[in-house]
Amino acid sequence: MFDPDKYIEKKKDELKEIKGRTVVAASGGVDSTVCAFLAHTVVDDLKVVFIDDGLMREGEPEQVSSFFKERGLDITVVNAQKEFFDSLKGITDPEEKRKAFRNTFYTVLGRILKDFKAKYLIQGTIAADIKETKGGIKTQHNVLEQIGIDPKRYGLTIVEPLKDIYKHEVRAVGRALGLPEQLWDRIPFPGPGLACRVIGEVTPERTEVVRKATKITEEELLELKPFQTFAVLLNDKATGMKNGNRIFGNIIAVRCVESKDALTAFPTNVPWKKLEKLRDRILNEIPSVIKVVYDITPKPPSTIEYI
Ligand code: XMP
């Protein structure tokens, strides 16, 4: 039986060994926030950094930054939006997209460590990320050493305190650390962010469509307490009618799943009325969308994300 308090003590002892300025990369998600709070009490010279890659949900950079500040942790927000969109330009292949994101992510982090004159990077990689990347399912953005990429290539020495536990255990650690439920119970959001949910080329304009649909989806479906729910912008257009005219509009797929460890997942049995309300809101609030579909595939064979 997993004991979060014992785990916290063990990890703190390990983190105490770190001597020298250290950066922790926070995304606002459960994994990296738990890492930051674990390290905060035992690592002397810790800098919390949030990379604004332009692929976050609405209001996220501001929310993450105030969350840390309110709890007495100094956080630096680094705007790298242009760099990320430039690196994703013209890429449609899912794995290429993930690799381009990963490369930009670590290039930016390497630069941040250099600017801060920091020696170490703490990041929130968890066991499922490593398992899926090593298993060849997909390249998770935060896995390097385990697949033979030397972090020194980016000028980094990486510490991964949570690499031996899964999501439900990370949540238990977050709870034991005294973090608020809204944090440790937060639905997972992948490192490459909305880039995982824009099928085809990731442009600022297409990202904005999925950002709006994500906000509506979370507002309507989070109360069902699923493991994860989100919207995806598909790469094709569908024929429809608006104001008596034929248009080719965007297609939004809605995903809502139940899972424990993200290794398997089942679609949530969302009440029809809720789906209808969600559909109406997406169609009314995002004029470029002409079709909304609800995804009923489990994992396997489908993964949770679309890329
Ligand atoms: P899949 O799509 O493989 O996702 O079923 C399993 C879980 O992992 C999340 N995910 C990621 N998390 N970096 C992350 O930090 C990534 O590159 C990444 N890709 C997927 C996904 O949201 C789900 O919870």
Short mmCIF file of C-alpha atoms and ligand atoms in Angstrom, two decimals:
data_model
loop_
_atom_site.label_atom_id
_atom_site.label_comp_id
_atom_site.label_asym_id
_atom_site.label_seq_id
_atom_site.Cartn_x
_atom_site.Cartn_y
_atom_site.Cartn_z
CA MET A 1 0.00 0.00 0.00
CA PHE A 2 1.42 3.38 -1.06
CA ASP A 3 2.18 5.63 1.91
CA PRO A 4 2.45 9.28 0.74
CA ASP A 5 3.98 10.55 4.01
CA LYS A 6 6.80 8.01 3.91
CA TYR A 7 7.31 8.76 0.23
CA ILE A 8 7.57 12.50 0.95
CA GLU A 9 10.22 11.92 3.64
CA LYS A 10 12.24 9.67 1.33
CA LYS A 11 12.09 12.17 -1.52
CA LYS A 12 12.97 15.10 0.70
CA ASP A 13 16.07 13.23 1.87
CA GLU A 14 17.06 12.69 -1.76
CA LEU A 15 16.42 16.31 -2.70
CA LYS A 16 18.48 17.54 0.27
CA GLU A 17 21.54 16.16 -1.52
CA ILE A 18 21.16 18.84 -4.23
CA LYS A 19 23.74 21.55 -3.71
CA GLY A 20 23.64 24.56 -5.98
CA ARG A 21 21.05 26.73 -7.67
CA THR A 22 18.16 24.69 -9.05
CA VAL A 23 15.31 25.47 -11.40
CA VAL A 24 11.99 23.67 -11.18
CA ALA A 25 9.88 23.78 -14.33
CA ALA A 26 6.28 24.32 -13.28
CA SER A 27 3.38 23.97 -15.70
CA GLY A 28 0.56 24.30 -13.20
CA GLY A 29 -0.22 20.59 -13.50
CA VAL A 30 -0.26 18.19 -10.56
CA ASP A 31 3.11 16.54 -11.26
CA SER A 32 5.29 19.62 -11.60
CA THR A 33 3.50 21.49 -8.79
CA VAL A 34 4.04 18.58 -6.41
CA CYS A 35 7.73 18.59 -7.41
CA ALA A 36 8.02 22.32 -6.75
CA PHE A 37 6.45 22.04 -3.29
CA LEU A 38 8.52 18.98 -2.39
CA ALA A 39 11.71 20.79 -3.37
CA HIS A 40 10.73 24.15 -1.92
CA THR A 41 11.29 23.14 1.70
CA VAL A 42 14.61 21.32 1.21
CA VAL A 43 16.46 22.83 -1.75
CA ASP A 44 18.22 26.02 -0.65
CA ASP A 45 18.45 27.98 -3.85
CA LEU A 46 15.31 27.15 -5.84
CA LYS A 47 13.84 29.10 -8.75
CA VAL A 48 10.38 28.24 -10.05
CA VAL A 49 9.95 28.89 -13.77
CA PHE A 50 6.83 28.75 -15.91
CA ILE A 51 7.30 28.67 -19.68
CA ASP A 52 4.44 30.38 -21.48
CA ASP A 53 4.49 28.42 -24.74
CA GLY A 54 1.20 29.81 -26.10
CA LEU A 55 -0.29 26.32 -25.86
CA MET A 56 -1.89 26.63 -22.43
CA ARG A 57 -5.55 26.87 -21.53
CA GLU A 58 -7.26 30.23 -21.16
CA GLY A 59 -5.91 32.30 -18.26
CA GLU A 60 -3.46 29.55 -17.25
CA PRO A 61 -0.20 31.54 -17.10
CA GLU A 62 -1.84 34.11 -14.80
CA GLN A 63 -3.51 31.45 -12.61
CA VAL A 64 -0.34 29.41 -12.20
CA SER A 65 1.71 32.44 -11.37
CA SER A 66 -0.72 33.67 -8.68
CA PHE A 67 -1.07 30.14 -7.23
CA PHE A 68 2.68 30.02 -6.52
CA LYS A 69 2.97 33.64 -5.40
CA GLU A 70 0.07 33.28 -2.94
CA ARG A 71 1.97 30.40 -1.34
CA GLY A 72 5.20 32.32 -1.03
CA LEU A 73 7.08 30.80 -3.95
CA ASP A 74 8.76 33.18 -6.33
CA ILE A 75 7.90 32.28 -9.92
CA THR A 76 9.31 33.65 -13.17
CA VAL A 77 7.11 33.50 -16.28
CA VAL A 78 9.12 33.22 -19.48
CA ASN A 79 7.25 34.11 -22.67
CA ALA A 80 8.45 31.77 -25.42
CA GLN A 81 5.26 31.68 -27.48
CA LYS A 82 6.87 32.74 -30.76
CA GLU A 83 9.66 30.19 -30.42
CA PHE A 84 7.18 27.34 -29.92
CA PHE A 85 4.88 28.34 -32.78
CA ASP A 86 7.86 28.83 -35.09
CA SER A 87 9.16 25.37 -34.27
CA LEU A 88 5.75 23.79 -34.92
CA LYS A 89 5.23 25.58 -38.25
CA GLY A 90 4.32 23.25 -41.11
CA ILE A 91 4.44 20.08 -38.96
CA THR A 92 1.46 17.74 -39.20
CA ASP A 93 2.93 14.37 -38.21
CA PRO A 94 2.05 13.62 -34.54
CA GLU A 95 5.46 12.29 -33.51
CA GLU A 96 7.30 15.07 -35.35
CA LYS A 97 5.12 17.56 -33.52
CA ARG A 98 5.96 15.99 -30.16
CA LYS A 99 9.67 15.95 -30.96
CA ALA A 100 9.64 19.57 -32.15
CA PHE A 101 7.88 20.58 -28.93
CA ARG A 102 10.36 18.61 -26.82
CA ASN A 103 13.33 20.16 -28.59
CA THR A 104 12.05 23.72 -28.11
CA PHE A 105 11.06 22.98 -24.50
CA TYR A 106 14.56 21.83 -23.53
CA THR A 107 16.29 24.49 -25.63
CA VAL A 108 14.33 27.16 -23.75
CA LEU A 109 15.02 25.46 -20.41
CA GLY A 110 18.74 25.21 -21.19
CA ARG A 111 18.77 28.95 -21.83
CA ILE A 112 16.86 29.65 -18.62
CA LEU A 113 19.33 27.61 -16.55
CA LYS A 114 22.21 29.47 -18.16
CA ASP A 115 20.58 32.85 -17.47
CA PHE A 116 19.91 31.88 -13.85
CA LYS A 117 23.38 30.32 -13.52
CA ALA A 118 21.60 27.21 -12.24
CA LYS A 119 23.07 23.72 -12.09
CA TYR A 120 20.03 21.47 -11.92
CA LEU A 121 16.57 21.16 -13.40
CA ILE A 122 13.81 19.46 -11.43
CA GLN A 123 10.90 18.21 -13.52
CA GLY A 124 7.70 16.27 -12.87
CA THR A 125 8.14 13.22 -15.11
CA ILE A 126 6.04 10.33 -13.77
CA ALA A 127 6.20 6.56 -14.33
CA ALA A 128 3.47 6.51 -17.03
CA ASP A 129 5.36 9.10 -19.13
CA ILE A 130 8.46 6.90 -19.16
CA LYS A 131 6.54 3.67 -19.74
CA GLU A 132 4.65 5.06 -22.75
CA THR A 133 7.72 6.67 -24.30
CA LYS A 134 9.95 3.62 -23.81
CA GLY A 135 7.14 1.37 -24.98
CA GLY A 136 7.11 3.28 -28.26
CA ILE A 137 3.51 4.42 -27.81
CA LYS A 138 4.33 8.11 -27.97
CA THR A 139 7.14 10.52 -27.23
CA GLN A 140 6.13 12.25 -24.01
CA HIS A 141 7.64 15.71 -23.96
CA ASN A 142 9.59 15.20 -20.73
CA VAL A 143 11.44 11.94 -21.30
CA LEU A 144 15.07 12.17 -22.45
CA GLU A 145 17.62 10.04 -20.58
CA GLN A 146 15.41 6.95 -20.55
CA ILE A 147 15.43 6.87 -24.36
CA GLY A 148 19.11 7.63 -24.72
CA ILE A 149 19.06 11.42 -25.17
CA ASP A 150 21.73 13.04 -23.03
CA PRO A 151 20.26 16.13 -21.28
CA LYS A 152 23.77 17.65 -21.46
CA ARG A 153 22.96 18.28 -25.11
CA TYR A 154 20.72 21.06 -23.77
CA GLY A 155 23.15 21.98 -20.98
CA LEU A 156 20.97 20.27 -18.36
CA THR A 157 21.35 17.99 -15.37
CA ILE A 158 17.86 16.66 -14.65
CA VAL A 159 16.33 15.46 -11.39
CA GLU A 160 12.99 13.61 -11.57
CA PRO A 161 11.68 12.97 -8.05
CA LEU A 162 8.36 11.41 -9.15
CA LYS A 163 9.58 9.09 -11.87
CA ASP A 164 8.70 5.96 -9.87
CA ILE A 165 5.01 6.71 -9.19
CA TYR A 166 1.75 6.99 -11.13
CA LYS A 167 -0.86 9.75 -11.30
CA HIS A 168 -3.10 8.53 -8.46
CA GLU A 169 -0.04 8.29 -6.20
CA VAL A 170 1.12 11.78 -7.20
CA ARG A 171 -2.34 13.04 -6.22
CA ALA A 172 -1.97 11.35 -2.83
CA VAL A 173 1.41 13.05 -2.35
CA GLY A 174 -0.09 16.43 -3.31
CA ARG A 175 -2.83 15.94 -0.78
CA ALA A 176 -0.37 14.90 1.94
CA LEU A 177 1.72 18.00 1.17
CA GLY A 178 -1.32 20.08 2.05
CA LEU A 179 -1.94 21.38 -1.46
CA PRO A 180 -5.55 22.37 -2.14
CA GLU A 181 -7.92 19.83 -3.70
CA GLN A 182 -8.37 22.05 -6.76
CA LEU A 183 -4.69 21.34 -7.45
CA TRP A 184 -4.13 17.68 -6.63
CA ASP A 185 -7.50 16.73 -8.11
CA ARG A 186 -6.85 18.67 -11.31
CA ILE A 187 -7.35 16.80 -14.58
CA PRO A 188 -4.10 15.94 -16.37
CA PHE A 189 -2.94 18.35 -19.06
CA PRO A 190 -0.14 17.13 -21.35
CA GLY A 191 3.19 18.94 -21.50
CA PRO A 192 2.81 19.86 -25.19
CA GLY A 193 -0.53 21.35 -24.17
CA LEU A 194 -3.01 22.28 -26.86
CA ALA A 195 -0.48 21.16 -29.51
CA CYS A 196 -1.70 17.62 -28.67
CA ARG A 197 -5.24 18.74 -29.44
CA VAL A 198 -4.80 20.56 -32.72
CA ILE A 199 -4.64 17.87 -35.37
CA GLY A 200 -2.63 19.05 -38.37
CA GLU A 201 -0.60 22.25 -38.24
CA VAL A 202 -0.49 24.06 -34.89
CA THR A 203 -0.94 27.76 -35.62
CA PRO A 204 -1.90 30.50 -33.13
CA GLU A 205 -5.29 30.82 -34.87
CA ARG A 206 -6.10 27.08 -34.76
CA THR A 207 -4.89 26.91 -31.16
CA GLU A 208 -7.29 29.71 -30.26
CA VAL A 209 -10.24 27.65 -31.61
CA VAL A 210 -9.36 24.65 -29.46
CA ARG A 211 -8.62 26.88 -26.46
CA LYS A 212 -12.17 28.27 -26.58
CA ALA A 213 -13.67 24.78 -27.06
CA THR A 214 -11.57 23.45 -24.16
CA LYS A 215 -12.87 26.15 -21.85
CA ILE A 216 -16.49 25.34 -22.72
CA THR A 217 -15.88 21.58 -22.41
CA GLU A 218 -14.30 21.96 -18.97
CA GLU A 219 -17.10 24.27 -17.84
CA GLU A 220 -19.73 21.74 -18.88
CA LEU A 221 -18.14 18.38 -18.09
CA LEU A 222 -15.77 18.82 -15.14
CA GLU A 223 -18.67 18.54 -12.71
CA LEU A 224 -18.95 14.87 -13.74
CA LYS A 225 -15.47 14.44 -12.18
CA PRO A 226 -13.95 12.47 -15.07
CA PHE A 227 -10.28 11.49 -15.12
CA GLN A 228 -9.82 13.85 -18.06
CA THR A 229 -11.95 15.88 -20.47
CA PHE A 230 -10.99 18.16 -23.33
CA ALA A 231 -11.73 19.30 -26.89
CA VAL A 232 -9.78 18.52 -30.04
CA LEU A 233 -9.72 20.42 -33.33
CA LEU A 234 -9.69 17.97 -36.22
CA ASN A 235 -7.74 18.63 -39.39
CA ASP A 236 -10.61 18.31 -41.85
CA LYS A 237 -13.56 20.58 -42.49
CA ALA A 238 -17.19 19.53 -42.68
CA THR A 239 -20.01 20.88 -44.83
CA GLY A 240 -22.80 22.69 -43.03
CA MET A 241 -25.25 25.57 -43.26
CA LYS A 242 -25.26 28.84 -41.43
CA ASN A 243 -27.78 31.61 -42.21
CA GLY A 244 -28.96 29.72 -45.29
CA ASN A 245 -25.46 29.49 -46.80
CA ARG A 246 -23.26 26.46 -47.23
CA ILE A 247 -20.02 26.66 -45.28
CA PHE A 248 -17.08 24.38 -44.61
CA GLY A 249 -16.54 24.59 -40.90
CA ASN A 250 -14.25 23.22 -38.22
CA ILE A 251 -14.92 19.90 -36.51
CA ILE A 252 -14.49 19.67 -32.74
CA ALA A 253 -14.22 16.27 -31.05
CA VAL A 254 -14.97 16.10 -27.33
CA ARG A 255 -13.15 13.53 -25.20
CA CYS A 256 -14.16 12.61 -21.66
CA VAL A 257 -12.67 9.51 -20.02
CA GLU A 258 -12.50 7.53 -16.79
CA SER A 259 -9.13 6.09 -15.78
CA LYS A 260 -6.91 5.41 -12.78
CA ASP A 261 -3.38 5.46 -14.13
CA ALA A 262 -3.88 6.71 -17.73
CA LEU A 263 -2.65 3.35 -19.05
CA THR A 264 -6.20 2.29 -19.87
CA ALA A 265 -9.31 4.48 -20.12
CA PHE A 266 -13.05 4.26 -20.82
CA PRO A 267 -15.34 6.94 -22.25
CA THR A 268 -17.53 8.64 -19.66
CA ASN A 269 -21.25 7.95 -19.93
CA VAL A 270 -22.16 11.63 -20.31
CA PRO A 271 -25.91 12.33 -20.01
CA TRP A 272 -27.38 13.23 -23.41
CA LYS A 273 -28.76 16.55 -22.12
CA LYS A 274 -25.25 17.60 -21.09
CA LEU A 275 -23.88 16.71 -24.50
CA GLU A 276 -26.62 18.75 -26.16
CA LYS A 277 -25.82 21.79 -24.04
CA LEU A 278 -22.12 21.40 -24.73
CA ARG A 279 -22.79 21.11 -28.49
CA ASP A 280 -24.98 24.23 -28.49
CA ARG A 281 -22.43 26.27 -26.60
CA ILE A 282 -19.55 25.25 -28.86
CA LEU A 283 -21.58 25.97 -32.01
CA ASN A 284 -22.86 29.31 -30.73
CA GLU A 285 -19.72 30.60 -29.08
CA ILE A 286 -17.22 29.53 -31.76
CA PRO A 287 -18.65 30.56 -35.15
CA SER A 288 -16.03 28.66 -37.21
CA VAL A 289 -17.23 25.31 -35.80
CA ILE A 290 -19.89 23.43 -37.78
CA LYS A 291 -19.71 19.97 -36.25
CA VAL A 292 -19.27 18.62 -32.71
CA VAL A 293 -18.68 14.90 -32.11
CA TYR A 294 -18.36 12.89 -28.88
CA ASP A 295 -15.58 10.30 -28.90
CA ILE A 296 -16.63 6.90 -27.55
CA THR A 297 -13.36 4.97 -27.93
CA PRO A 298 -11.62 3.35 -24.98
CA LYS A 299 -7.85 3.08 -24.46
CA PRO A 300 -6.75 0.73 -25.95
CA PRO A 301 -6.99 0.87 -28.88
CA SER A 302 -7.18 4.67 -28.84
CA THR A 303 -4.86 6.66 -26.60
CA ILE A 304 -6.41 9.39 -24.45
CA GLU A 305 -4.94 12.27 -26.46
CA TYR A 306 -5.28 12.43 -30.25
CA ILE A 307 -1.59 12.58 -31.10
P1 XMP B 1 -2.19 9.03 -23.81
O1 XMP B 1 -2.64 10.01 -24.84
O2 XMP B 1 -0.88 8.41 -24.15
O3 XMP B 1 -1.93 9.86 -22.50
O4 XMP B 1 -3.23 7.99 -23.51
C1 XMP B 1 -1.80 9.31 -21.22
C2 XMP B 1 -1.78 10.47 -20.24
O5 XMP B 1 -0.59 11.23 -20.41
C3 XMP B 1 -0.90 12.57 -20.80
N1 XMP B 1 0.10 12.94 -21.80
C4 XMP B 1 1.21 13.64 -21.52
N2 XMP B 1 1.66 14.19 -20.37
N3 XMP B 1 3.55 14.99 -21.53
C5 XMP B 1 2.83 14.89 -20.40
O6 XMP B 1 3.24 15.46 -19.38
C6 XMP B 1 3.18 14.47 -22.72
O7 XMP B 1 3.86 14.61 -23.73
C7 XMP B 1 1.93 13.76 -22.71
N4 XMP B 1 1.25 13.12 -23.68
C8 XMP B 1 0.12 12.60 -23.08
C9 XMP B 1 -2.31 12.53 -21.33
O8 XMP B 1 -2.96 13.80 -21.22
C10 XMP B 1 -2.94 11.45 -20.46
O9 XMP B 1 -3.33 11.95 -19.20
#
